Amino acid sequence: MKTIIKLTLGILLVSALAGCTPGQIQMLLRSLATPPVAAGDPVHGESIFRHGSGSAPPCVTCHQIVAGGIGFSVGPNLADIAHVAETRVEGMDASAYIHQSILDPSARLAPGYRNMMYPNYAHDLSAQDIEDVVAFLLTLDGENS
Ligand code: HEC
């Protein structure tokens, strides 16, 4: 009986993983391996956004967060990302979309942009750091400039 249960669980796991991109598998393993994180701290998130953390480059290298923006940026202006993120993928809320954008940037590309986002935040930042950055981005509702 136990063997059957183990076998069923094994098959479920394998079939769940089969449909995943490497980035998603990494996210899944990470969520299994790390303890649950506290609610995001937007103040710490803004610090990572502006200054980076360890080997993770600052998000401002490629993203502006001032409405209207000036000049050229490699990535989209995130001044209104709290709203924009809600509209990107049907059935995906802003928080889930932003998490995926950071952890697995090539899974979906913002319209009009190329696959040029730094790909290793899932590795370089802790789960808590990511929560903090997401919490900060969720405050960017177009009223920040
Ligand atoms: C090397 C440049 C670069 C860095 C550094 C970078 N990004 Fe990006 N980012 C991009 C590009 C290019 C895109 C558009 C292509 C895509 O969606 O992956 C993007 C897309 C996004 C999107 C989706 C935006 C939308 O309108 O759909 C979010 C959210 C985002 N980045 C957040 C971040 C955060 C948070 C950081 C820092 C932790 C960061 N990015 C660091 C280049 C960068």
mmCIF file of C-alpha atoms and ligand atoms in Angstrom:
data_model
loop_
_atom_site.group_PDB
_atom_site.id
_atom_site.type_symbol
_atom_site.label_atom_id
_atom_site.label_comp_id
_atom_site.label_asym_id
_atom_site.label_seq_id
_atom_site.Cartn_x
_atom_site.Cartn_y
_atom_site.Cartn_z
ATOM 1 C CA MET A 1 0.000 0.000 0.000
ATOM 2 C CA LYS A 2 2.751 2.443 0.987
ATOM 3 C CA THR A 3 4.571 1.674 -2.244
ATOM 4 C CA ILE A 4 1.500 2.611 -4.241
ATOM 5 C CA ILE A 5 1.199 5.918 -2.428
ATOM 6 C CA LYS A 6 4.890 6.680 -2.983
ATOM 7 C CA LEU A 7 4.581 5.713 -6.627
ATOM 8 C CA THR A 8 1.543 7.932 -7.115
ATOM 9 C CA LEU A 9 3.275 10.866 -5.445
ATOM 10 C CA GLY A 10 6.349 10.266 -7.605
ATOM 11 C CA ILE A 11 4.299 10.230 -10.790
ATOM 12 C CA LEU A 12 2.449 13.386 -9.751
ATOM 13 C CA LEU A 13 5.740 15.167 -9.049
ATOM 14 C CA VAL A 14 7.327 14.107 -12.320
ATOM 15 C CA SER A 15 4.282 15.099 -14.362
ATOM 16 C CA ALA A 16 4.087 18.435 -12.548
ATOM 17 C CA LEU A 17 7.760 19.111 -13.263
ATOM 18 C CA ALA A 18 7.507 17.987 -16.892
ATOM 19 C CA GLY A 19 5.499 21.080 -17.846
ATOM 20 C CA CYS A 20 7.842 23.493 -16.076
ATOM 21 C CA THR A 21 10.636 25.672 -17.425
ATOM 22 C CA PRO A 22 14.000 25.379 -15.609
ATOM 23 C CA GLY A 23 13.238 28.684 -13.914
ATOM 24 C CA GLN A 24 9.923 27.380 -12.601
ATOM 25 C CA ILE A 25 11.565 24.210 -11.305
ATOM 26 C CA GLN A 26 14.144 26.359 -9.558
ATOM 27 C CA MET A 27 11.332 28.397 -7.987
ATOM 28 C CA LEU A 28 9.560 25.218 -6.900
ATOM 29 C CA LEU A 29 12.668 23.683 -5.347
ATOM 30 C CA ARG A 30 13.434 26.957 -3.666
ATOM 31 C CA SER A 31 9.969 27.120 -2.145
ATOM 32 C CA LEU A 32 10.371 23.568 -0.811
ATOM 33 C CA ALA A 33 13.859 24.186 0.565
ATOM 34 C CA THR A 34 13.412 27.563 2.232
ATOM 35 C CA PRO A 35 11.329 28.436 5.261
ATOM 36 C CA PRO A 36 8.255 30.609 4.670
ATOM 37 C CA VAL A 37 9.111 34.287 4.357
ATOM 38 C CA ALA A 38 7.661 37.227 6.233
ATOM 39 C CA ALA A 39 5.558 39.888 4.499
ATOM 40 C CA GLY A 40 7.676 42.033 2.202
ATOM 41 C CA ASP A 41 9.346 45.186 3.515
ATOM 42 C CA PRO A 42 9.026 47.849 0.794
ATOM 43 C CA VAL A 43 11.732 50.065 2.350
ATOM 44 C CA HIS A 44 14.348 47.310 2.128
ATOM 45 C CA GLY A 45 12.954 46.429 -1.313
ATOM 46 C CA GLU A 46 13.561 49.981 -2.540
ATOM 47 C CA SER A 47 17.140 49.804 -1.291
ATOM 48 C CA ILE A 48 17.755 46.621 -3.322
ATOM 49 C CA PHE A 49 16.005 48.217 -6.310
ATOM 50 C CA ARG A 50 18.278 51.259 -6.201
ATOM 51 C CA HIS A 51 21.554 49.768 -4.959
ATOM 52 C CA GLY A 52 21.440 46.022 -5.652
ATOM 53 C CA SER A 53 22.582 43.448 -3.108
ATOM 54 C CA GLY A 54 25.785 41.410 -3.196
ATOM 55 C CA SER A 55 26.256 40.229 -6.788
ATOM 56 C CA ALA A 56 22.680 41.213 -7.776
ATOM 57 C CA PRO A 57 22.818 44.406 -9.880
ATOM 58 C CA PRO A 58 20.496 47.328 -9.043
ATOM 59 C CA CYS A 59 17.180 47.271 -10.904
ATOM 60 C CA VAL A 60 17.680 50.992 -11.694
ATOM 61 C CA THR A 61 20.465 49.979 -14.077
ATOM 62 C CA CYS A 62 17.701 49.105 -16.529
ATOM 63 C CA HIS A 63 14.419 50.437 -15.115
ATOM 64 C CA GLN A 64 13.167 53.962 -14.481
ATOM 65 C CA ILE A 65 10.446 54.476 -11.872
ATOM 66 C CA VAL A 66 9.501 58.083 -12.628
ATOM 67 C CA ALA A 67 6.294 58.602 -14.614
ATOM 68 C CA GLY A 68 7.126 59.754 -18.129
ATOM 69 C CA GLY A 69 10.805 58.890 -17.661
ATOM 70 C CA ILE A 70 13.639 60.454 -19.646
ATOM 71 C CA GLY A 71 15.977 59.095 -22.291
ATOM 72 C CA PHE A 72 16.471 55.410 -23.054
ATOM 73 C CA SER A 73 16.265 52.436 -20.705
ATOM 74 C CA VAL A 74 16.951 48.781 -21.448
ATOM 75 C CA GLY A 75 13.802 47.716 -19.555
ATOM 76 C CA PRO A 76 10.276 49.117 -19.229
ATOM 77 C CA ASN A 77 9.496 52.081 -16.987
ATOM 78 C CA LEU A 78 8.031 50.612 -13.784
ATOM 79 C CA ALA A 79 6.442 53.833 -12.472
ATOM 80 C CA ASP A 80 2.959 52.268 -12.699
ATOM 81 C CA ILE A 81 3.883 48.580 -12.436
ATOM 82 C CA ALA A 82 1.377 47.879 -9.614
ATOM 83 C CA HIS A 83 -1.402 48.480 -12.176
ATOM 84 C CA VAL A 84 0.368 47.331 -15.340
ATOM 85 C CA ALA A 85 1.299 43.956 -13.782
ATOM 86 C CA GLU A 86 -2.383 43.182 -13.186
ATOM 87 C CA THR A 87 -3.190 43.521 -16.869
ATOM 88 C CA ARG A 88 -0.276 41.545 -18.348
ATOM 89 C CA VAL A 89 -1.538 37.966 -18.009
ATOM 90 C CA GLU A 90 -5.173 37.015 -17.636
ATOM 91 C CA GLY A 91 -5.799 35.236 -14.328
ATOM 92 C CA MET A 92 -2.423 36.274 -12.858
ATOM 93 C CA ASP A 93 -2.436 38.964 -10.178
ATOM 94 C CA ALA A 94 0.158 41.748 -9.938
ATOM 95 C CA SER A 95 2.176 40.053 -7.203
ATOM 96 C CA ALA A 96 2.437 36.737 -9.083
ATOM 97 C CA TYR A 97 3.380 38.508 -12.322
ATOM 98 C CA ILE A 98 6.089 40.577 -10.626
ATOM 99 C CA HIS A 99 7.493 37.509 -8.837
ATOM 100 C CA GLN A 100 7.752 35.685 -12.134
ATOM 101 C CA SER A 101 9.259 38.728 -13.888
ATOM 102 C CA ILE A 102 12.093 38.758 -11.350
ATOM 103 C CA LEU A 103 12.635 35.029 -10.792
ATOM 104 C CA ASP A 104 12.207 33.835 -14.363
ATOM 105 C CA PRO A 105 12.469 36.930 -16.598
ATOM 106 C CA SER A 106 12.523 35.057 -19.886
ATOM 107 C CA ALA A 107 9.238 33.195 -19.153
ATOM 108 C CA ARG A 108 7.283 36.187 -20.517
ATOM 109 C CA LEU A 109 8.548 39.371 -22.123
ATOM 110 C CA ALA A 110 7.009 42.784 -21.618
ATOM 111 C CA PRO A 111 5.615 43.836 -25.033
ATOM 112 C CA GLY A 112 8.172 45.712 -27.134
ATOM 113 C CA TYR A 113 11.174 44.628 -25.032
ATOM 114 C CA ARG A 114 13.889 42.081 -25.566
ATOM 115 C CA ASN A 115 15.020 39.269 -23.320
ATOM 116 C CA MET A 116 17.768 41.321 -21.707
ATOM 117 C CA MET A 117 16.903 41.280 -18.021
ATOM 118 C CA TYR A 118 19.536 40.058 -15.589
ATOM 119 C CA PRO A 119 18.634 36.350 -15.243
ATOM 120 C CA ASN A 120 20.127 35.382 -11.863
ATOM 121 C CA TYR A 121 18.072 37.194 -9.232
ATOM 122 C CA ALA A 122 16.502 33.872 -8.167
ATOM 123 C CA HIS A 123 20.013 32.753 -7.285
ATOM 124 C CA ASP A 124 21.531 35.996 -5.989
ATOM 125 C CA LEU A 125 18.700 37.273 -3.811
ATOM 126 C CA SER A 126 17.140 35.495 -0.825
ATOM 127 C CA ALA A 127 13.434 34.640 -0.866
ATOM 128 C CA GLN A 128 12.939 37.448 1.666
ATOM 129 C CA ASP A 129 14.814 39.970 -0.526
ATOM 130 C CA ILE A 130 12.522 39.056 -3.434
ATOM 131 C CA GLU A 131 9.417 39.549 -1.245
ATOM 132 C CA ASP A 132 10.791 42.945 -0.239
ATOM 133 C CA VAL A 133 11.418 44.031 -3.857
ATOM 134 C CA VAL A 134 7.938 42.847 -4.875
ATOM 135 C CA ALA A 135 6.407 44.755 -1.943
ATOM 136 C CA PHE A 136 8.231 47.887 -3.146
ATOM 137 C CA LEU A 137 7.061 47.444 -6.753
ATOM 138 C CA LEU A 138 3.482 47.035 -5.547
ATOM 139 C CA THR A 139 3.703 50.595 -4.145
ATOM 140 C CA LEU A 140 4.520 51.974 -7.637
ATOM 141 C CA ASP A 141 1.059 53.009 -8.760
ATOM 142 C CA GLY A 142 1.905 55.965 -10.987
ATOM 143 C CA GLU A 143 1.715 58.439 -8.087
ATOM 144 C CA ASN A 144 5.377 58.353 -7.158
ATOM 145 C CA SER A 145 6.959 61.013 -9.324
HETATM 146 C C1 HEC B 1 20.082 44.245 -17.323
HETATM 147 C C2 HEC B 1 18.849 44.985 -17.332
HETATM 148 C C3 HEC B 1 17.801 44.684 -16.276
HETATM 149 C C4 HEC B 1 17.960 44.611 -14.901
HETATM 150 C C5 HEC B 1 19.216 44.800 -14.093
HETATM 151 C C6 HEC B 1 16.625 44.383 -14.375
HETATM 152 N N1 HEC B 1 15.709 44.304 -15.382
HETATM 153 FE FE1 HEC B 1 13.699 44.009 -15.203
HETATM 154 N N2 HEC B 1 13.495 43.943 -17.214
HETATM 155 C C7 HEC B 1 14.507 44.185 -18.122
HETATM 156 C C8 HEC B 1 13.989 44.031 -19.465
HETATM 157 C C9 HEC B 1 14.785 44.200 -20.769
HETATM 158 C C10 HEC B 1 12.628 43.707 -19.342
HETATM 159 C C11 HEC B 1 11.642 43.461 -20.490
HETATM 160 C C12 HEC B 1 11.751 42.035 -20.960
HETATM 161 C C13 HEC B 1 11.145 41.088 -19.953
HETATM 162 O O1 HEC B 1 9.924 41.233 -19.663
HETATM 163 O O2 HEC B 1 11.883 40.225 -19.412
HETATM 164 C C14 HEC B 1 12.350 43.666 -17.898
HETATM 165 C C15 HEC B 1 11.099 43.405 -17.345
HETATM 166 C C16 HEC B 1 10.790 43.547 -16.012
HETATM 167 C C17 HEC B 1 9.466 43.476 -15.458
HETATM 168 C C18 HEC B 1 8.170 43.298 -16.234
HETATM 169 C C19 HEC B 1 7.679 44.685 -16.625
HETATM 170 C C20 HEC B 1 6.412 44.734 -17.428
HETATM 171 O O3 HEC B 1 6.023 45.868 -17.781
HETATM 172 O O4 HEC B 1 5.820 43.705 -17.735
HETATM 173 C C21 HEC B 1 9.578 43.668 -14.105
HETATM 174 C C22 HEC B 1 8.455 43.689 -13.086
HETATM 175 C C23 HEC B 1 10.985 43.827 -13.823
HETATM 176 N N3 HEC B 1 11.698 43.762 -15.003
HETATM 177 C C24 HEC B 1 11.493 44.037 -12.561
HETATM 178 C C25 HEC B 1 12.855 44.115 -12.286
HETATM 179 C C26 HEC B 1 13.394 44.191 -10.941
HETATM 180 C C27 HEC B 1 12.577 44.235 -9.672
HETATM 181 C C28 HEC B 1 14.758 44.208 -11.064
HETATM 182 C C29 HEC B 1 15.779 44.213 -9.953
HETATM 183 C C30 HEC B 1 15.635 43.170 -8.929
HETATM 184 C C31 HEC B 1 15.061 44.201 -12.491
HETATM 185 N N4 HEC B 1 13.884 44.134 -13.188
HETATM 186 C C32 HEC B 1 16.347 44.268 -13.020
HETATM 187 C C33 HEC B 1 15.818 44.506 -17.829
HETATM 188 C C34 HEC B 1 16.390 44.494 -16.571
#
